[in-house]
Amino acid sequence: MITTRDIAERLGVSVSTVGRALADDPRISEETKFRVRQAASEMGYVGNRAARMMRGASSNVVGLVIPDIRNSFYATIAHEMSKNMEAEGFQLMLSETDDDRMVELRHLRELSANRVAGVIIVPTARPHGDSVKLLRTVPHLQLLRRHPSLGSQWFGVDDHEALRQGTAHLVAQGHTRLAYVGGPTELPTGAERLRGFRSALSEGGLPDGAGRTELGPPSSVDHGRQAVRRLLKGTDAPTALVLGSIQLTLAVLEELSEQGVKVPGELSVVGFGDEPGFSWWGPGLTTIGLPIQEMATGCALWLMRRLKTKSGNDGPYTSVSPGSLVLRGSTAPPGGRAPTRTG
């Protein structure tokens, strides 16, 4: 096994110089760092990370703690972050909680034991007290969801405004019976999206009873399908539907297709997120587009800068990305037809 002593002998420098160069010590010139790294690469040197960790140094690993990797939203975020971190010399480690606070705690304990450099977390609704304590010991950012106990550094989406825009579009088309299928209000994202839906109804002058809601697990296919079945029963079925997560959108579109519901002739639909298939589903899905890549890149780069500067970046920081309404053929006035698409 190649050691730092072998590299030092080859270059005619001290072992301590090699160690400091590999650790990016500012006392070592950039020219020497380059020579050391080049020699290390040519000789096949592999750093003894375990030894460095025993001396109290952190690893070059960043933990990404998310609810559900099956959700393409999180998969895209993980992919973008991994690319950005690799370019900066860091490695992304993925942990999946399934929105279970005890699973979240176990993952955080493991990440802490491995002395990760930092953590990016989409927290559960009620993080365990021990999770809060663990995160206080490591640089971390909250992503999408925000819990006050986990600090004040957060990257997210303006969920309220995104859902308000989508719902307002339907109200402007003349819909007075609308429904919202979304996540539970104990999640901050679920609460803000529901608030946006209700804000648009209020601003449109509609009574409280104009909007029906079906709330449940945001990644549950069964919740989405069952919600549609309940909503479409009876003579007071909604003429328009607003959806509050990507997974629920996929579930609802599958159910509508199976039931043969005419969209937008019988039901107008505004989805959430913009999956590749949404543009050619039925008449094309009107949906709320999200700047996933930009948000993931910004979050990763901000944490990288914080880790490299070590200090001065521990104060409050908030980055809010806007959603955008993508108009396609799945919305129209009640009982009407969507405009014909061209091209």
JSON list of C-alpha atoms in Angstrom, two decimals, residues 105-251:
[
{"chain": "A", "resi": 105, "resn": "LEU", "atom": "CA", "xyz": [-32.97, 9.27, 14.09]},
{"chain": "A", "resi": 106, "resn": "ARG", "atom": "CA", "xyz": [-31.20, 5.98, 13.30]},
{"chain": "A", "resi": 107, "resn": "HIS", "atom": "CA", "xyz": [-29.84, 7.40, 10.05]},
{"chain": "A", "resi": 108, "resn": "LEU", "atom": "CA", "xyz": [-28.64, 10.57, 11.74]},
{"chain": "A", "resi": 109, "resn": "ARG", "atom": "CA", "xyz": [-26.88, 8.53, 14.44]},
{"chain": "A", "resi": 110, "resn": "GLU", "atom": "CA", "xyz": [-25.10, 6.51, 11.77]},
{"chain": "A", "resi": 111, "resn": "LEU", "atom": "CA", "xyz": [-24.11, 9.62, 9.83]},
{"chain": "A", "resi": 112, "resn": "SER", "atom": "CA", "xyz": [-22.83, 11.23, 13.01]},
{"chain": "A", "resi": 113, "resn": "ALA", "atom": "CA", "xyz": [-20.82, 8.10, 13.95]},
{"chain": "A", "resi": 114, "resn": "ASN", "atom": "CA", "xyz": [-19.17, 8.27, 10.53]},
{"chain": "A", "resi": 115, "resn": "ARG", "atom": "CA", "xyz": [-18.29, 11.93, 11.12]},
{"chain": "A", "resi": 116, "resn": "VAL", "atom": "CA", "xyz": [-19.96, 13.25, 7.97]},
{"chain": "A", "resi": 117, "resn": "ALA", "atom": "CA", "xyz": [-18.89, 16.72, 6.92]},
{"chain": "A", "resi": 118, "resn": "GLY", "atom": "CA", "xyz": [-22.49, 17.93, 6.72]},
{"chain": "A", "resi": 119, "resn": "VAL", "atom": "CA", "xyz": [-26.13, 16.94, 6.36]},
{"chain": "A", "resi": 120, "resn": "ILE", "atom": "CA", "xyz": [-28.90, 18.09, 4.02]},
{"chain": "A", "resi": 121, "resn": "ILE", "atom": "CA", "xyz": [-32.24, 16.96, 5.40]},
{"chain": "A", "resi": 122, "resn": "VAL", "atom": "CA", "xyz": [-35.89, 16.92, 4.36]},
{"chain": "A", "resi": 123, "resn": "PRO", "atom": "CA", "xyz": [-37.15, 16.51, 7.94]},
{"chain": "A", "resi": 124, "resn": "THR", "atom": "CA", "xyz": [-40.07, 14.46, 9.15]},
{"chain": "A", "resi": 125, "resn": "ALA", "atom": "CA", "xyz": [-43.06, 16.29, 10.63]},
{"chain": "A", "resi": 126, "resn": "ARG", "atom": "CA", "xyz": [-41.87, 15.93, 14.25]},
{"chain": "A", "resi": 127, "resn": "PRO", "atom": "CA", "xyz": [-38.12, 15.22, 14.49]},
{"chain": "A", "resi": 128, "resn": "HIS", "atom": "CA", "xyz": [-37.05, 13.34, 17.60]},
{"chain": "A", "resi": 129, "resn": "GLY", "atom": "CA", "xyz": [-35.33, 15.39, 20.29]},
{"chain": "A", "resi": 130, "resn": "ASP", "atom": "CA", "xyz": [-32.16, 13.33, 19.84]},
{"chain": "A", "resi": 131, "resn": "SER", "atom": "CA", "xyz": [-32.20, 14.12, 16.13]},
{"chain": "A", "resi": 132, "resn": "VAL", "atom": "CA", "xyz": [-32.27, 17.81, 16.99]},
{"chain": "A", "resi": 133, "resn": "LYS", "atom": "CA", "xyz": [-29.29, 17.37, 19.31]},
{"chain": "A", "resi": 134, "resn": "LEU", "atom": "CA", "xyz": [-27.29, 15.42, 16.72]},
{"chain": "A", "resi": 135, "resn": "LEU", "atom": "CA", "xyz": [-27.85, 18.01, 14.01]},
{"chain": "A", "resi": 136, "resn": "ARG", "atom": "CA", "xyz": [-26.59, 20.76, 16.31]},
{"chain": "A", "resi": 137, "resn": "THR", "atom": "CA", "xyz": [-23.18, 19.09, 16.19]},
{"chain": "A", "resi": 138, "resn": "VAL", "atom": "CA", "xyz": [-22.82, 19.05, 12.40]},
{"chain": "A", "resi": 139, "resn": "PRO", "atom": "CA", "xyz": [-23.27, 21.68, 9.65]},
{"chain": "A", "resi": 140, "resn": "HIS", "atom": "CA", "xyz": [-26.67, 21.10, 8.13]},
{"chain": "A", "resi": 141, "resn": "LEU", "atom": "CA", "xyz": [-29.34, 22.59, 5.89]},
{"chain": "A", "resi": 142, "resn": "GLN", "atom": "CA", "xyz": [-33.05, 21.92, 5.70]},
{"chain": "A", "resi": 143, "resn": "LEU", "atom": "CA", "xyz": [-34.44, 21.27, 2.23]},
{"chain": "A", "resi": 144, "resn": "LEU", "atom": "CA", "xyz": [-38.07, 21.83, 1.11]},
{"chain": "A", "resi": 145, "resn": "ARG", "atom": "CA", "xyz": [-39.53, 21.28, 4.57]},
{"chain": "A", "resi": 146, "resn": "ARG", "atom": "CA", "xyz": [-38.59, 23.48, 7.49]},
{"chain": "A", "resi": 147, "resn": "HIS", "atom": "CA", "xyz": [-38.85, 22.66, 11.20]},
{"chain": "A", "resi": 148, "resn": "PRO", "atom": "CA", "xyz": [-38.02, 25.42, 13.70]},
{"chain": "A", "resi": 149, "resn": "SER", "atom": "CA", "xyz": [-36.08, 23.08, 16.01]},
{"chain": "A", "resi": 150, "resn": "LEU", "atom": "CA", "xyz": [-33.54, 22.29, 13.27]},
{"chain": "A", "resi": 151, "resn": "GLY", "atom": "CA", "xyz": [-32.16, 25.77, 12.76]},
{"chain": "A", "resi": 152, "resn": "SER", "atom": "CA", "xyz": [-32.73, 28.60, 10.33]},
{"chain": "A", "resi": 153, "resn": "GLN", "atom": "CA", "xyz": [-30.84, 27.57, 7.19]},
{"chain": "A", "resi": 154, "resn": "TRP", "atom": "CA", "xyz": [-33.33, 26.41, 4.58]},
{"chain": "A", "resi": 155, "resn": "PHE", "atom": "CA", "xyz": [-33.74, 25.97, 0.82]},
{"chain": "A", "resi": 156, "resn": "GLY", "atom": "CA", "xyz": [-37.31, 25.58, -0.37]},
{"chain": "A", "resi": 157, "resn": "VAL", "atom": "CA", "xyz": [-40.14, 26.42, -2.74]},
{"chain": "A", "resi": 158, "resn": "ASP", "atom": "CA", "xyz": [-42.83, 29.05, -2.32]},
{"chain": "A", "resi": 159, "resn": "ASP", "atom": "CA", "xyz": [-45.51, 26.38, -1.91]},
{"chain": "A", "resi": 160, "resn": "HIS", "atom": "CA", "xyz": [-48.25, 28.84, -0.98]},
{"chain": "A", "resi": 161, "resn": "GLU", "atom": "CA", "xyz": [-47.83, 30.95, -4.10]},
{"chain": "A", "resi": 162, "resn": "ALA", "atom": "CA", "xyz": [-47.41, 27.93, -6.38]},
{"chain": "A", "resi": 163, "resn": "LEU", "atom": "CA", "xyz": [-50.73, 26.40, -5.30]},
{"chain": "A", "resi": 164, "resn": "ARG", "atom": "CA", "xyz": [-52.43, 29.78, -5.25]},
{"chain": "A", "resi": 165, "resn": "GLN", "atom": "CA", "xyz": [-51.47, 30.33, -8.91]},
{"chain": "A", "resi": 166, "resn": "GLY", "atom": "CA", "xyz": [-52.66, 26.90, -9.98]},
{"chain": "A", "resi": 167, "resn": "THR", "atom": "CA", "xyz": [-55.99, 27.25, -8.20]},
{"chain": "A", "resi": 168, "resn": "ALA", "atom": "CA", "xyz": [-56.51, 30.86, -9.31]},
{"chain": "A", "resi": 169, "resn": "HIS", "atom": "CA", "xyz": [-56.15, 29.68, -12.93]},
{"chain": "A", "resi": 170, "resn": "LEU", "atom": "CA", "xyz": [-59.14, 27.36, -12.45]},
{"chain": "A", "resi": 171, "resn": "VAL", "atom": "CA", "xyz": [-61.18, 30.00, -10.63]},
{"chain": "A", "resi": 172, "resn": "ALA", "atom": "CA", "xyz": [-60.55, 32.44, -13.48]},
{"chain": "A", "resi": 173, "resn": "GLN", "atom": "CA", "xyz": [-61.93, 29.87, -15.90]},
{"chain": "A", "resi": 174, "resn": "GLY", "atom": "CA", "xyz": [-65.22, 29.86, -13.99]},
{"chain": "A", "resi": 175, "resn": "HIS", "atom": "CA", "xyz": [-64.92, 26.80, -11.76]},
{"chain": "A", "resi": 176, "resn": "THR", "atom": "CA", "xyz": [-66.87, 27.08, -8.51]},
{"chain": "A", "resi": 177, "resn": "ARG", "atom": "CA", "xyz": [-66.61, 23.46, -7.33]},
{"chain": "A", "resi": 178, "resn": "LEU", "atom": "CA", "xyz": [-62.95, 22.64, -6.80]},
{"chain": "A", "resi": 179, "resn": "ALA", "atom": "CA", "xyz": [-61.09, 19.99, -4.82]},
{"chain": "A", "resi": 180, "resn": "TYR", "atom": "CA", "xyz": [-57.56, 19.65, -3.53]},
{"chain": "A", "resi": 181, "resn": "VAL", "atom": "CA", "xyz": [-55.72, 16.36, -2.98]},
{"chain": "A", "resi": 182, "resn": "GLY", "atom": "CA", "xyz": [-52.54, 16.89, -0.98]},
{"chain": "A", "resi": 183, "resn": "GLY", "atom": "CA", "xyz": [-50.33, 15.97, 1.94]},
{"chain": "A", "resi": 184, "resn": "PRO", "atom": "CA", "xyz": [-51.10, 16.34, 5.65]},
{"chain": "A", "resi": 185, "resn": "THR", "atom": "CA", "xyz": [-50.96, 19.77, 7.25]},
{"chain": "A", "resi": 186, "resn": "GLU", "atom": "CA", "xyz": [-48.52, 18.56, 9.93]},
{"chain": "A", "resi": 187, "resn": "LEU", "atom": "CA", "xyz": [-45.90, 18.80, 7.18]},
{"chain": "A", "resi": 188, "resn": "PRO", "atom": "CA", "xyz": [-45.00, 22.45, 6.49]},
{"chain": "A", "resi": 189, "resn": "THR", "atom": "CA", "xyz": [-45.18, 21.85, 2.74]},
{"chain": "A", "resi": 190, "resn": "GLY", "atom": "CA", "xyz": [-48.66, 20.34, 3.09]},
{"chain": "A", "resi": 191, "resn": "ALA", "atom": "CA", "xyz": [-49.87, 23.24, 5.24]},
{"chain": "A", "resi": 192, "resn": "GLU", "atom": "CA", "xyz": [-48.53, 25.89, 2.83]},
{"chain": "A", "resi": 193, "resn": "ARG", "atom": "CA", "xyz": [-49.96, 24.20, -0.27]},
{"chain": "A", "resi": 194, "resn": "LEU", "atom": "CA", "xyz": [-53.40, 23.88, 1.32]},
{"chain": "A", "resi": 195, "resn": "ARG", "atom": "CA", "xyz": [-53.19, 27.53, 2.37]},
{"chain": "A", "resi": 196, "resn": "GLY", "atom": "CA", "xyz": [-52.41, 28.51, -1.22]},
{"chain": "A", "resi": 197, "resn": "PHE", "atom": "CA", "xyz": [-55.44, 26.56, -2.48]},
{"chain": "A", "resi": 198, "resn": "ARG", "atom": "CA", "xyz": [-57.75, 28.24, 0.01]},
{"chain": "A", "resi": 199, "resn": "SER", "atom": "CA", "xyz": [-56.26, 31.68, -0.62]},
{"chain": "A", "resi": 200, "resn": "ALA", "atom": "CA", "xyz": [-57.14, 31.46, -4.30]},
{"chain": "A", "resi": 201, "resn": "LEU", "atom": "CA", "xyz": [-60.73, 30.48, -3.49]},
{"chain": "A", "resi": 202, "resn": "SER", "atom": "CA", "xyz": [-61.07, 33.40, -1.09]},
{"chain": "A", "resi": 203, "resn": "GLU", "atom": "CA", "xyz": [-59.52, 35.87, -3.51]},
{"chain": "A", "resi": 204, "resn": "GLY", "atom": "CA", "xyz": [-61.91, 34.61, -6.19]},
{"chain": "A", "resi": 205, "resn": "GLY", "atom": "CA", "xyz": [-64.90, 35.39, -3.99]},
{"chain": "A", "resi": 206, "resn": "LEU", "atom": "CA", "xyz": [-65.94, 31.77, -3.58]},
{"chain": "A", "resi": 207, "resn": "PRO", "atom": "CA", "xyz": [-67.64, 30.55, -0.38]},
{"chain": "A", "resi": 208, "resn": "ASP", "atom": "CA", "xyz": [-65.86, 28.24, 2.06]},
{"chain": "A", "resi": 209, "resn": "GLY", "atom": "CA", "xyz": [-67.78, 25.22, 0.79]},
{"chain": "A", "resi": 210, "resn": "ALA", "atom": "CA", "xyz": [-66.50, 25.72, -2.75]},
{"chain": "A", "resi": 211, "resn": "GLY", "atom": "CA", "xyz": [-63.32, 23.77, -2.02]},
{"chain": "A", "resi": 212, "resn": "ARG", "atom": "CA", "xyz": [-63.20, 20.16, -0.87]},
{"chain": "A", "resi": 213, "resn": "THR", "atom": "CA", "xyz": [-59.99, 18.66, 0.48]},
{"chain": "A", "resi": 214, "resn": "GLU", "atom": "CA", "xyz": [-58.54, 15.18, 0.68]},
{"chain": "A", "resi": 215, "resn": "LEU", "atom": "CA", "xyz": [-55.36, 15.07, 2.77]},
{"chain": "A", "resi": 216, "resn": "GLY", "atom": "CA", "xyz": [-53.09, 12.11, 3.35]},
{"chain": "A", "resi": 217, "resn": "PRO", "atom": "CA", "xyz": [-49.57, 10.72, 2.80]},
{"chain": "A", "resi": 218, "resn": "PRO", "atom": "CA", "xyz": [-48.00, 12.73, -0.05]},
{"chain": "A", "resi": 219, "resn": "SER", "atom": "CA", "xyz": [-46.27, 9.65, -1.51]},
{"chain": "A", "resi": 220, "resn": "SER", "atom": "CA", "xyz": [-49.20, 7.25, -1.22]},
{"chain": "A", "resi": 221, "resn": "VAL", "atom": "CA", "xyz": [-50.59, 5.99, -4.51]},
{"chain": "A", "resi": 222, "resn": "ASP", "atom": "CA", "xyz": [-53.54, 4.47, -2.68]},
{"chain": "A", "resi": 223, "resn": "HIS", "atom": "CA", "xyz": [-54.40, 7.81, -1.05]},
{"chain": "A", "resi": 224, "resn": "GLY", "atom": "CA", "xyz": [-54.49, 9.51, -4.45]},
{"chain": "A", "resi": 225, "resn": "ARG", "atom": "CA", "xyz": [-56.66, 6.87, -6.07]},
{"chain": "A", "resi": 226, "resn": "GLN", "atom": "CA", "xyz": [-59.09, 6.59, -3.15]},
{"chain": "A", "resi": 227, "resn": "ALA", "atom": "CA", "xyz": [-59.39, 10.38, -2.94]},
{"chain": "A", "resi": 228, "resn": "VAL", "atom": "CA", "xyz": [-60.45, 10.63, -6.58]},
{"chain": "A", "resi": 229, "resn": "ARG", "atom": "CA", "xyz": [-63.02, 7.87, -6.16]},
{"chain": "A", "resi": 230, "resn": "ARG", "atom": "CA", "xyz": [-64.58, 9.66, -3.18]},
{"chain": "A", "resi": 231, "resn": "LEU", "atom": "CA", "xyz": [-64.57, 13.06, -4.87]},
{"chain": "A", "resi": 232, "resn": "LEU", "atom": "CA", "xyz": [-66.21, 11.91, -8.09]},
{"chain": "A", "resi": 233, "resn": "LYS", "atom": "CA", "xyz": [-69.17, 10.27, -6.32]},
{"chain": "A", "resi": 234, "resn": "GLY", "atom": "CA", "xyz": [-72.48, 12.13, -6.13]},
{"chain": "A", "resi": 235, "resn": "THR", "atom": "CA", "xyz": [-74.06, 15.03, -7.95]},
{"chain": "A", "resi": 236, "resn": "ASP", "atom": "CA", "xyz": [-71.85, 17.67, -6.32]},
{"chain": "A", "resi": 237, "resn": "ALA", "atom": "CA", "xyz": [-68.62, 16.26, -7.69]},
{"chain": "A", "resi": 238, "resn": "PRO", "atom": "CA", "xyz": [-65.96, 18.92, -8.35]},
{"chain": "A", "resi": 239, "resn": "THR", "atom": "CA", "xyz": [-65.42, 20.22, -11.85]},
{"chain": "A", "resi": 240, "resn": "ALA", "atom": "CA", "xyz": [-61.74, 20.94, -11.18]},
{"chain": "A", "resi": 241, "resn": "LEU", "atom": "CA", "xyz": [-58.97, 19.22, -9.25]},
{"chain": "A", "resi": 242, "resn": "VAL", "atom": "CA", "xyz": [-55.71, 20.60, -7.85]},
{"chain": "A", "resi": 243, "resn": "LEU", "atom": "CA", "xyz": [-52.95, 18.22, -6.76]},
{"chain": "A", "resi": 244, "resn": "GLY", "atom": "CA", "xyz": [-50.31, 18.78, -4.09]},
{"chain": "A", "resi": 245, "resn": "SER", "atom": "CA", "xyz": [-47.45, 16.35, -4.80]},
{"chain": "A", "resi": 246, "resn": "ILE", "atom": "CA", "xyz": [-45.79, 14.56, -7.71]},
{"chain": "A", "resi": 247, "resn": "GLN", "atom": "CA", "xyz": [-46.65, 11.09, -6.42]},
{"chain": "A", "resi": 248, "resn": "LEU", "atom": "CA", "xyz": [-50.29, 12.04, -5.86]},
{"chain": "A", "resi": 249, "resn": "THR", "atom": "CA", "xyz": [-50.43, 13.53, -9.35]},
{"chain": "A", "resi": 250, "resn": "LEU", "atom": "CA", "xyz": [-49.20, 10.26, -10.87]},
{"chain": "A", "resi": 251, "resn": "ALA", "atom": "CA", "xyz": [-51.73, 8.26, -8.84]}
]
